PDB file of C-alpha atoms in Angstrom:
ATOM      1  CA  UNK F   1     -39.597  33.274   5.591  1.00  0.00           C
ATOM      2  CA  UNK F   2     -37.771  32.010   2.539  1.00  0.00           C
ATOM      3  CA  UNK F   3     -36.236  28.569   2.821  1.00  0.00           C
ATOM      4  CA  UNK F   4     -32.673  28.221   1.583  1.00  0.00           C
ATOM      5  CA  UNK F   5     -32.214  24.956  -0.254  1.00  0.00           C
ATOM      6  CA  UNK F   6     -28.967  23.142   0.575  1.00  0.00           C
ATOM      7  CA  UNK F   7     -26.456  22.832  -2.222  1.00  0.00           C
ATOM      8  CA  UNK F   8     -26.248  19.467  -3.895  1.00  0.00           C
ATOM      9  CA  UNK F   9     -22.997  17.646  -3.262  1.00  0.00           C
ATOM     10  CA  UNK F  10     -21.478  16.309  -6.465  1.00  0.00           C
ATOM     11  CA  UNK F  11     -18.152  14.742  -7.376  1.00  0.00           C
ATOM     12  CA  UNK F  12     -16.369  17.755  -8.857  1.00  0.00           C
ATOM     13  CA  UNK F  13     -13.289  15.870 -10.134  1.00  0.00           C
ATOM     14  CA  UNK F  14     -15.603  13.579 -12.127  1.00  0.00           C
ATOM     15  CA  UNK F  15     -17.294  16.659 -13.602  1.00  0.00           C
ATOM     16  CA  UNK F  16     -13.874  17.964 -14.627  1.00  0.00           C
ATOM     17  CA  UNK F  17     -13.267  14.709 -16.500  1.00  0.00           C
ATOM     18  CA  UNK F  18     -16.669  14.957 -18.202  1.00  0.00           C
ATOM     19  CA  UNK F  19     -15.958  18.520 -19.323  1.00  0.00           C
ATOM     20  CA  UNK F  20     -12.582  17.563 -20.751  1.00  0.00           C
ATOM     21  CA  UNK F  21     -14.154  14.663 -22.628  1.00  0.00           C
ATOM     22  CA  UNK F  22     -16.812  16.999 -23.986  1.00  0.00           C
ATOM     23  CA  UNK F  23     -14.192  19.505 -25.106  1.00  0.00           C
ATOM     24  CA  UNK F  24     -12.228  16.753 -26.855  1.00  0.00           C
ATOM     25  CA  UNK F  25     -15.357  15.581 -28.666  1.00  0.00           C
ATOM     26  CA  UNK F  26     -16.137  19.119 -29.818  1.00  0.00           C
ATOM     27  CA  UNK F  27     -12.600  19.399 -31.154  1.00  0.00           C
ATOM     28  CA  UNK F  28     -12.890  16.073 -32.981  1.00  0.00           C
ATOM     29  CA  UNK F  29     -16.156  17.196 -34.556  1.00  0.00           C
ATOM     30  CA  UNK F  30     -14.571  20.492 -35.569  1.00  0.00           C
ATOM     31  CA  UNK F  31     -11.816  18.594 -37.396  1.00  0.00           C
ATOM     32  CA  UNK F  32     -14.429  16.483 -39.162  1.00  0.00           C
ATOM     33  CA  UNK F  33     -16.394  19.541 -40.307  1.00  0.00           C
ATOM     34  CA  UNK F  34     -13.238  21.291 -41.493  1.00  0.00           C
ATOM     35  CA  UNK F  35     -12.419  18.250 -43.616  1.00  0.00           C
ATOM     36  CA  UNK F  36     -15.750  18.409 -45.457  1.00  0.00           C
ATOM     37  CA  UNK F  37     -15.474  19.507 -49.065  1.00  0.00           C
ATOM     38  CA  UNK F  38     -18.030  22.251 -49.830  1.00  0.00           C
ATOM     39  CA  UNK F  39     -18.897  20.677 -53.153  1.00  0.00           C
ATOM     40  CA  UNK F  40     -22.631  21.075 -53.855  1.00  0.00           C
ATOM     41  CA  UNK F  41     -24.627  17.948 -54.541  1.00  0.00           C
ATOM     42  CA  UNK F  42     -26.071  14.831 -52.987  1.00  0.00           C
ATOM     43  CA  UNK F  43     -22.718  13.746 -51.544  1.00  0.00           C
ATOM     44  CA  UNK F  44     -22.542  16.835 -49.337  1.00  0.00           C
ATOM     45  CA  UNK F  45     -25.986  16.076 -47.911  1.00  0.00           C
ATOM     46  CA  UNK F  46     -24.845  12.588 -46.947  1.00  0.00           C
ATOM     47  CA  UNK F  47     -21.770  13.950 -45.171  1.00  0.00           C
ATOM     48  CA  UNK F  48     -23.341  16.952 -43.398  1.00  0.00           C
ATOM     49  CA  UNK F  49     -26.411  15.202 -42.009  1.00  0.00           C
ATOM     50  CA  UNK F  50     -24.512  13.005 -39.492  1.00  0.00           C
ATOM     51  CA  UNK F  51     -22.577  16.032 -38.244  1.00  0.00           C
ATOM     52  CA  UNK F  52     -25.806  17.886 -37.470  1.00  0.00           C
ATOM     53  CA  UNK F  53     -26.967  14.949 -35.368  1.00  0.00           C
ATOM     54  CA  UNK F  54     -23.561  14.799 -33.652  1.00  0.00           C
ATOM     55  CA  UNK F  55     -23.701  18.483 -32.690  1.00  0.00           C
ATOM     56  CA  UNK F  56     -27.148  18.073 -31.152  1.00  0.00           C
ATOM     57  CA  UNK F  57     -25.884  15.097 -29.150  1.00  0.00           C
ATOM     58  CA  UNK F  58     -23.033  17.221 -27.777  1.00  0.00           C
ATOM     59  CA  UNK F  59     -25.455  20.039 -26.946  1.00  0.00           C
ATOM     60  CA  UNK F  60     -27.504  17.550 -24.942  1.00  0.00           C
ATOM     61  CA  UNK F  61     -24.433  16.440 -23.012  1.00  0.00           C
ATOM     62  CA  UNK F  62     -23.479  20.052 -22.336  1.00  0.00           C
ATOM     63  CA  UNK F  63     -26.963  20.750 -20.955  1.00  0.00           C
ATOM     64  CA  UNK F  64     -26.623  17.800 -18.579  1.00  0.00           C
ATOM     65  CA  UNK F  65     -23.283  19.066 -17.294  1.00  0.00           C
ATOM     66  CA  UNK F  66     -24.723  22.564 -16.808  1.00  0.00           C
ATOM     67  CA  UNK F  67     -27.698  21.209 -14.851  1.00  0.00           C
ATOM     68  CA  UNK F  68     -25.399  19.111 -12.654  1.00  0.00           C
ATOM     69  CA  UNK F  69     -23.110  22.043 -11.810  1.00  0.00           C
ATOM     70  CA  UNK F  70     -25.956  24.498 -11.246  1.00  0.00           C
ATOM     71  CA  UNK F  71     -27.172  24.299  -7.651  1.00  0.00           C
ATOM     72  CA  UNK F  72     -24.198  22.184  -6.568  1.00  0.00           C
ATOM     73  CA  UNK F  73     -21.556  23.026  -3.975  1.00  0.00           C
ATOM     74  CA  UNK F  74     -19.439  24.416  -6.818  1.00  0.00           C
ATOM     75  CA  UNK F  75     -21.666  27.520  -6.931  1.00  0.00           C
ATOM     76  CA  UNK F  76     -20.261  28.476  -3.513  1.00  0.00           C
ATOM     77  CA  UNK F  77     -16.687  28.567  -4.825  1.00  0.00           C
ATOM     78  CA  UNK F  78     -15.521  32.133  -5.562  1.00  0.00           C
ATOM     79  CA  UNK F  79     -15.415  32.737  -9.308  1.00  0.00           C
ATOM     80  CA  UNK F  80     -17.873  29.974 -10.149  1.00  0.00           C
ATOM     81  CA  UNK F  81     -20.335  32.495 -11.592  1.00  0.00           C
ATOM     82  CA  UNK F  82     -17.915  33.408 -14.376  1.00  0.00           C
ATOM     83  CA  UNK F  83     -17.146  29.748 -15.044  1.00  0.00           C
ATOM     84  CA  UNK F  84     -20.797  28.766 -15.364  1.00  0.00           C
ATOM     85  CA  UNK F  85     -21.510  31.790 -17.567  1.00  0.00           C
ATOM     86  CA  UNK F  86     -18.617  30.760 -19.789  1.00  0.00           C
ATOM     87  CA  UNK F  87     -19.844  27.203 -20.001  1.00  0.00           C
ATOM     88  CA  UNK F  88     -23.396  28.300 -20.797  1.00  0.00           C
ATOM     89  CA  UNK F  89     -22.077  29.853 -24.013  1.00  0.00           C
ATOM     90  CA  UNK F  90     -21.334  26.299 -25.202  1.00  0.00           C
ATOM     91  CA  UNK F  91     -25.057  25.753 -25.641  1.00  0.00           C
ATOM     92  CA  UNK F  92     -25.479  28.803 -27.858  1.00  0.00           C
ATOM     93  CA  UNK F  93     -22.256  28.362 -29.783  1.00  0.00           C
ATOM     94  CA  UNK F  94     -22.814  24.678 -30.504  1.00  0.00           C
ATOM     95  CA  UNK F  95     -26.427  25.334 -31.477  1.00  0.00           C
ATOM     96  CA  UNK F  96     -25.171  28.014 -33.870  1.00  0.00           C
ATOM     97  CA  UNK F  97     -22.833  25.420 -35.398  1.00  0.00           C
ATOM     98  CA  UNK F  98     -25.783  23.088 -35.913  1.00  0.00           C
ATOM     99  CA  UNK F  99     -27.715  25.959 -37.478  1.00  0.00           C
ATOM    100  CA  UNK F 100     -24.887  26.688 -39.922  1.00  0.00           C
ATOM    101  CA  UNK F 101     -24.742  23.036 -40.938  1.00  0.00           C
ATOM    102  CA  UNK F 102     -28.516  23.045 -41.381  1.00  0.00           C
ATOM    103  CA  UNK F 103     -28.182  26.114 -43.607  1.00  0.00           C
ATOM    104  CA  UNK F 104     -25.672  24.184 -45.685  1.00  0.00           C
ATOM    105  CA  UNK F 105     -28.332  21.558 -46.276  1.00  0.00           C
ATOM    106  CA  UNK F 106     -30.816  24.284 -47.172  1.00  0.00           C
ATOM    107  CA  UNK F 107     -28.396  26.042 -49.535  1.00  0.00           C
ATOM    108  CA  UNK F 108     -27.289  22.830 -51.175  1.00  0.00           C
ATOM    109  CA  UNK F 109     -28.952  22.523 -54.604  1.00  0.00           C
ATOM    110  CA  UNK F 110     -30.728  19.231 -55.162  1.00  0.00           C
ATOM    111  CA  UNK F 111     -30.014  17.363 -58.345  1.00  0.00           C
ATOM    112  CA  UNK F 112     -33.594  17.258 -59.583  1.00  0.00           C
ATOM    113  CA  UNK F 113     -35.718  18.718 -62.362  1.00  0.00           C
ATOM    114  CA  UNK F 114     -37.935  21.742 -61.907  1.00  0.00           C
ATOM    115  CA  UNK F 115     -41.125  22.882 -63.639  1.00  0.00           C
ATOM    116  CA  UNK F 116     -40.885  24.355 -67.133  1.00  0.00           C
ATOM    117  CA  UNK F 117     -43.440  25.791 -69.558  1.00  0.00           C
ATOM    118  CA  UNK F 118     -41.184  25.817 -72.580  1.00  0.00           C
ATOM    119  CA  UNK F 119     -38.600  23.551 -74.088  1.00  0.00           C
ATOM    120  CA  UNK F 120     -36.629  21.365 -71.691  1.00  0.00           C
ATOM    121  CA  UNK F 121     -33.593  23.289 -70.518  1.00  0.00           C
ATOM    122  CA  UNK F 122     -30.055  22.024 -70.622  1.00  0.00           C
ATOM    123  CA  UNK F 123     -30.028  20.329 -67.220  1.00  0.00           C
ATOM    124  CA  UNK F 124     -26.269  20.115 -67.077  1.00  0.00           C
ATOM    125  CA  UNK F 125     -25.934  23.854 -67.641  1.00  0.00           C
ATOM    126  CA  UNK F 126     -28.635  24.608 -65.075  1.00  0.00           C
ATOM    127  CA  UNK F 127     -26.966  22.365 -62.521  1.00  0.00           C
ATOM    128  CA  UNK F 128     -23.595  24.033 -63.063  1.00  0.00           C
ATOM    129  CA  UNK F 129     -25.172  27.441 -62.456  1.00  0.00           C
ATOM    130  CA  UNK F 130     -26.833  26.252 -59.262  1.00  0.00           C
ATOM    131  CA  UNK F 131     -23.594  24.759 -57.991  1.00  0.00           C
ATOM    132  CA  UNK F 132     -21.640  27.926 -58.783  1.00  0.00           C
ATOM    133  CA  UNK F 133     -24.134  30.023 -56.785  1.00  0.00           C
ATOM    134  CA  UNK F 134     -24.249  27.637 -53.838  1.00  0.00           C
ATOM    135  CA  UNK F 135     -20.526  26.851 -53.478  1.00  0.00           C
ATOM    136  CA  UNK F 136     -19.466  30.077 -51.679  1.00  0.00           C
ATOM    137  CA  UNK F 137     -22.463  29.861 -49.327  1.00  0.00           C
ATOM    138  CA  UNK F 138     -21.623  26.286 -48.422  1.00  0.00           C
ATOM    139  CA  UNK F 139     -17.957  27.098 -47.885  1.00  0.00           C
ATOM    140  CA  UNK F 140     -18.778  29.995 -45.585  1.00  0.00           C
ATOM    141  CA  UNK F 141     -21.365  27.973 -43.659  1.00  0.00           C
ATOM    142  CA  UNK F 142     -19.006  25.073 -42.994  1.00  0.00           C
ATOM    143  CA  UNK F 143     -16.203  27.411 -41.933  1.00  0.00           C
ATOM    144  CA  UNK F 144     -18.501  29.262 -39.534  1.00  0.00           C
ATOM    145  CA  UNK F 145     -19.763  25.996 -38.067  1.00  0.00           C
ATOM    146  CA  UNK F 146     -16.173  24.875 -37.442  1.00  0.00           C
ATOM    147  CA  UNK F 147     -15.399  28.138 -35.618  1.00  0.00           C
ATOM    148  CA  UNK F 148     -18.425  27.692 -33.358  1.00  0.00           C
ATOM    149  CA  UNK F 149     -17.340  24.142 -32.566  1.00  0.00           C
ATOM    150  CA  UNK F 150     -13.848  25.396 -31.740  1.00  0.00           C
ATOM    151  CA  UNK F 151     -15.307  27.986 -29.369  1.00  0.00           C
ATOM    152  CA  UNK F 152     -17.455  25.314 -27.727  1.00  0.00           C
ATOM    153  CA  UNK F 153     -14.402  23.132 -27.132  1.00  0.00           C
ATOM    154  CA  UNK F 154     -12.458  26.060 -25.673  1.00  0.00           C
ATOM    155  CA  UNK F 155     -15.268  26.942 -23.259  1.00  0.00           C
ATOM    156  CA  UNK F 156     -15.519  23.326 -22.065  1.00  0.00           C
ATOM    157  CA  UNK F 157     -11.792  23.134 -21.349  1.00  0.00           C
ATOM    158  CA  UNK F 158     -11.769  26.595 -19.771  1.00  0.00           C
ATOM    159  CA  UNK F 159     -14.542  25.568 -17.380  1.00  0.00           C
ATOM    160  CA  UNK F 160     -12.711  22.364 -16.482  1.00  0.00           C
ATOM    161  CA  UNK F 161      -9.560  24.372 -15.709  1.00  0.00           C
ATOM    162  CA  UNK F 162     -11.566  26.915 -13.709  1.00  0.00           C
ATOM    163  CA  UNK F 163     -13.047  24.199 -11.485  1.00  0.00           C
ATOM    164  CA  UNK F 164      -9.579  22.722 -10.982  1.00  0.00           C
ATOM    165  CA  UNK F 165      -8.183  26.134 -10.044  1.00  0.00           C
ATOM    166  CA  UNK F 166     -11.058  26.697  -7.627  1.00  0.00           C
ATOM    167  CA  UNK F 167     -10.344  23.431  -5.845  1.00  0.00           C
ATOM    168  CA  UNK F 168      -6.657  24.338  -5.769  1.00  0.00           C
ATOM    169  CA  UNK F 169      -7.094  27.841  -4.354  1.00  0.00           C
ATOM    170  CA  UNK F 170      -9.871  27.034  -1.884  1.00  0.00           C
ATOM    171  CA  UNK F 171      -9.029  23.825   0.003  1.00  0.00           C
ATOM    172  CA  UNK F 172     -12.329  23.885   1.916  1.00  0.00           C
ATOM    173  CA  UNK F 173     -14.116  22.847  -1.284  1.00  0.00           C
ATOM    174  CA  UNK F 174     -11.626  20.170  -2.178  1.00  0.00           C
ATOM    175  CA  UNK F 175     -12.983  16.601  -2.089  1.00  0.00           C
ATOM    176  CA  UNK F 176     -11.644  14.035   0.319  1.00  0.00           C
ATOM    177  CA  UNK F 177      -9.005  11.957  -1.386  1.00  0.00           C
ATOM    178  CA  UNK F 178      -7.514   8.682  -0.152  1.00  0.00           C
ATOM    179  CA  UNK F 179      -4.094   8.837   1.456  1.00  0.00           C
ATOM    180  CA  UNK F 180      -1.868   6.975  -0.963  1.00  0.00           C
ATOM    181  CA  UNK F 181       0.738   4.455   0.047  1.00  0.00           C
ATOM    182  CA  UNK F 182       4.205   4.702  -1.499  1.00  0.00           C
ATOM    183  CA  UNK F 183       3.344   1.976  -4.034  1.00  0.00           C
ATOM    184  CA  UNK F 184       0.054   3.635  -4.990  1.00  0.00           C
ATOM    185  CA  UNK F 185       1.639   7.062  -5.315  1.00  0.00           C
ATOM    186  CA  UNK F 186       4.486   5.666  -7.442  1.00  0.00           C
ATOM    187  CA  UNK F 187       2.022   3.888  -9.750  1.00  0.00           C
ATOM    188  CA  UNK F 188      -0.119   7.014 -10.117  1.00  0.00           C
ATOM    189  CA  UNK F 189       2.921   9.167 -10.818  1.00  0.00           C
ATOM    190  CA  UNK F 190       4.160   6.666 -13.404  1.00  0.00           C
ATOM    191  CA  UNK F 191       0.822   6.745 -15.237  1.00  0.00           C
ATOM    192  CA  UNK F 192       0.766  10.550 -15.111  1.00  0.00           C
ATOM    193  CA  UNK F 193       4.153  10.710 -16.815  1.00  0.00           C
ATOM    194  CA  UNK F 194       3.305   8.670 -19.899  1.00  0.00           C
ATOM    195  CA  UNK F 195      -0.047   6.966 -19.548  1.00  0.00           C
ATOM    196  CA  UNK F 196      -0.522   3.216 -19.347  1.00  0.00           C
ATOM    197  CA  UNK F 197      -2.351   0.316 -20.956  1.00  0.00           C
ATOM    198  CA  UNK F 198      -4.255  -2.546 -19.428  1.00  0.00           C
ATOM    199  CA  UNK F 199      -4.296  -5.837 -21.310  1.00  0.00           C
ATOM    200  CA  UNK F 200      -7.100  -8.270 -20.545  1.00  0.00           C
ATOM    201  CA  UNK F 201      -6.181 -11.915 -20.051  1.00  0.00           C
ATOM    202  CA  UNK F 202      -8.428 -14.941 -20.237  1.00  0.00           C
ATOM    203  CA  UNK F 203      -6.204 -17.029 -17.971  1.00  0.00           C
ATOM    204  CA  UNK F 204      -5.706 -14.590 -15.113  1.00  0.00           C
ATOM    205  CA  UNK F 205      -5.800 -10.986 -13.939  1.00  0.00           C
ATOM    206  CA  UNK F 206      -5.254  -8.146 -16.388  1.00  0.00           C
ATOM    207  CA  UNK F 207      -1.742  -6.865 -16.985  1.00  0.00           C
ATOM    208  CA  UNK F 208      -1.063  -3.127 -16.642  1.00  0.00           C
ATOM    209  CA  UNK F 209       1.930  -1.624 -18.396  1.00  0.00           C
ATOM    210  CA  UNK F 210       3.133   1.976 -18.155  1.00  0.00           C
ATOM    211  CA  UNK F 211       3.977   4.038 -21.202  1.00  0.00           C
ATOM    212  CA  UNK F 212       7.667   3.366 -20.703  1.00  0.00           C
ATOM    213  CA  UNK F 213       7.061  -0.397 -20.707  1.00  0.00           C
ATOM    214  CA  UNK F 214       7.360  -0.839 -16.953  1.00  0.00           C
ATOM    215  CA  UNK F 215       4.836  -3.189 -15.349  1.00  0.00           C
ATOM    216  CA  UNK F 216       2.445  -1.750 -12.752  1.00  0.00           C
ATOM    217  CA  UNK F 217       1.414  -4.103  -9.969  1.00  0.00           C
ATOM    218  CA  UNK F 218      -2.277  -4.936  -9.979  1.00  0.00           C
ATOM    219  CA  UNK F 219      -2.806  -4.313  -6.252  1.00  0.00           C
ATOM    220  CA  UNK F 220      -1.985  -0.566  -6.122  1.00  0.00           C
ATOM    221  CA  UNK F 221      -3.608  -0.102  -9.524  1.00  0.00           C
ATOM    222  CA  UNK F 222      -6.862  -1.621  -8.243  1.00  0.00           C
ATOM    223  CA  UNK F 223      -6.917   0.942  -5.421  1.00  0.00           C
ATOM    224  CA  UNK F 224      -6.343   3.812  -7.849  1.00  0.00           C
ATOM    225  CA  UNK F 225      -9.173   2.592 -10.033  1.00  0.00           C
ATOM    226  CA  UNK F 226     -11.497   2.021  -7.073  1.00  0.00           C
ATOM    227  CA  UNK F 227     -11.126   5.633  -5.960  1.00  0.00           C
ATOM    228  CA  UNK F 228     -11.429   6.875  -9.574  1.00  0.00           C
ATOM    229  CA  UNK F 229      -7.954   8.354  -9.586  1.00  0.00           C
ATOM    230  CA  UNK F 230      -7.315   6.760 -12.993  1.00  0.00           C
ATOM    231  CA  UNK F 231      -9.544   6.202 -16.012  1.00  0.00           C
ATOM    232  CA  UNK F 232      -9.555   3.330 -18.482  1.00  0.00           C
ATOM    233  CA  UNK F 233     -10.962   3.787 -21.995  1.00  0.00           C
ATOM    234  CA  UNK F 234     -12.105   0.636 -23.774  1.00  0.00           C
ATOM    235  CA  UNK F 235     -10.489  -0.140 -27.106  1.00  0.00           C
ATOM    236  CA  UNK F 236      -9.858  -3.083 -29.417  1.00  0.00           C
ATOM    237  CA  UNK F 237     -12.894  -5.103 -28.450  1.00  0.00           C
ATOM    238  CA  UNK F 238     -12.456  -4.480 -24.694  1.00  0.00           C
ATOM    239  CA  UNK F 239      -9.153  -6.386 -24.683  1.00  0.00           C
ATOM    240  CA  UNK F 240      -6.911  -3.316 -24.493  1.00  0.00           C
ATOM    241  CA  UNK F 241      -7.629  -0.197 -22.455  1.00  0.00           C
ATOM    242  CA  UNK F 242      -5.749   3.092 -22.457  1.00  0.00           C
ATOM    243  CA  UNK F 243      -5.303   4.316 -18.888  1.00  0.00           C
ATOM    244  CA  UNK F 244      -4.927   7.979 -17.941  1.00  0.00           C
ATOM    245  CA  UNK F 245      -4.879   9.911 -14.680  1.00  0.00           C
ATOM    246  CA  UNK F 246      -8.279  11.360 -13.775  1.00  0.00           C
ATOM    247  CA  UNK F 247      -8.816  14.830 -12.327  1.00  0.00           C
ATOM    248  CA  UNK F 248      -9.006  13.362  -8.814  1.00  0.00           C
ATOM    249  CA  UNK F 249      -5.692  11.635  -9.396  1.00  0.00           C
ATOM    250  CA  UNK F 250      -4.005  14.863 -10.439  1.00  0.00           C
ATOM    251  CA  UNK F 251      -5.301  16.548  -7.301  1.00  0.00           C
ATOM    252  CA  UNK F 252      -3.887  13.690  -5.242  1.00  0.00           C
ATOM    253  CA  UNK F 253      -0.498  14.045  -6.922  1.00  0.00           C
ATOM    254  CA  UNK F 254      -0.468  17.798  -6.368  1.00  0.00           C
ATOM    255  CA  UNK F 255      -1.585  17.929  -2.751  1.00  0.00           C
ATOM    256  CA  UNK F 256      -0.108  14.765  -1.319  1.00  0.00           C
ATOM    257  CA  UNK F 257       3.601  14.754  -0.793  1.00  0.00           C
ATOM    258  CA  UNK F 258       5.358  11.645  -2.113  1.00  0.00           C
ATOM    259  CA  UNK F 259       5.348   9.122   0.741  1.00  0.00           C
ATOM    260  CA  UNK F 260       8.675   8.223   2.244  1.00  0.00           C
ATOM    261  CA  UNK F 261      10.398   5.386   0.448  1.00  0.00           C
ATOM    262  CA  UNK F 262      10.052   2.008   2.097  1.00  0.00           C
ATOM    263  CA  UNK F 263      13.222   0.556   0.645  1.00  0.00           C
ATOM    264  CA  UNK F 264      14.402  -0.122   4.195  1.00  0.00           C
ATOM    265  CA  UNK F 265      12.556  -2.601   6.316  1.00  0.00           C
ATOM    266  CA  UNK F 266      10.371  -1.026   9.022  1.00  0.00           C
ATOM    267  CA  UNK F 267      12.213  -0.735  12.282  1.00  0.00           C
ATOM    268  CA  UNK F 268      15.632  -1.298  10.753  1.00  0.00           C
ATOM    269  CA  UNK F 269      18.515   0.765  12.004  1.00  0.00           C
ATOM    270  CA  UNK F 270      21.497   1.914   9.971  1.00  0.00           C
ATOM    271  CA  UNK F 271      24.658  -0.111  10.283  1.00  0.00           C
ATOM    272  CA  UNK F 272      27.336   1.505  12.464  1.00  0.00           C
ATOM    273  CA  UNK F 273      30.278   3.060  10.699  1.00  0.00           C
ATOM    274  CA  UNK F 274      33.507   1.108  10.625  1.00  0.00           C
ATOM    275  CA  UNK F 275      35.458   4.166  11.703  1.00  0.00           C
ATOM    276  CA  UNK F 276      34.968   5.259  15.273  1.00  0.00           C
ATOM    277  CA  UNK F 277      36.205   8.377  16.976  1.00  0.00           C
ATOM    278  CA  UNK F 278      37.876   8.112  20.336  1.00  0.00           C
ATOM    279  CA  UNK F 279      36.340  10.292  22.996  1.00  0.00           C
ATOM    280  CA  UNK F 280      38.374  13.234  23.953  1.00  0.00           C
TER     281      UNK F 280
END
């Protein structure tokens, strides 16, 4: 009798955030590769080498995400097979980008002298010939690498959207989210509209300011951060942090109705109208 292993329970909204970060990093690397000048020589080697290492680092992160999703409760969501197959192409596409960059290193002519049995050749002329032969190969290789990086980014973002859609269409797989108070919901909605920034202070608690300049109270913000409904990215020596709504926060905004306003004190009754109607 074959034993059926239980599915691992993972935090799917956090995985959505990881996939979006990975897609953004692939896009940033694509922009960097597109900006490289395919000019043969030592300078190209210096610029391409770090990009090869960066691609391999992203491939490693993609493999981790694939291992986490595989065998998790997400595999029970209808349509997850297509999503995982799509995401698996990131590994091949990104590896192909690394291969194209490696070919650029291989095709790049080194500025060095070769063996000769006769008179010393005109090295400048020889180098110009080598560069002329290598230039189109380098240009094509860099362009192909950029396309593979673009495809990798697209597949990451597509998978993130697919997981979000699965949680939207099939509530039984949706994670438990905290029931937000009116103040918490208002703060989350404000951050979703234009982001926010948190400013560290040495003489007291941090100050959080929405994109429109409105202050966000620290108490509801602390709850949002505790439940990972918002994300803070460190910048400027950890003194300033950009704050965005996490995938879990967007699910909370979509599936929790805005709580009733508490502008009136609890238990208060409306004032009677000054005009009264006489009974008939």
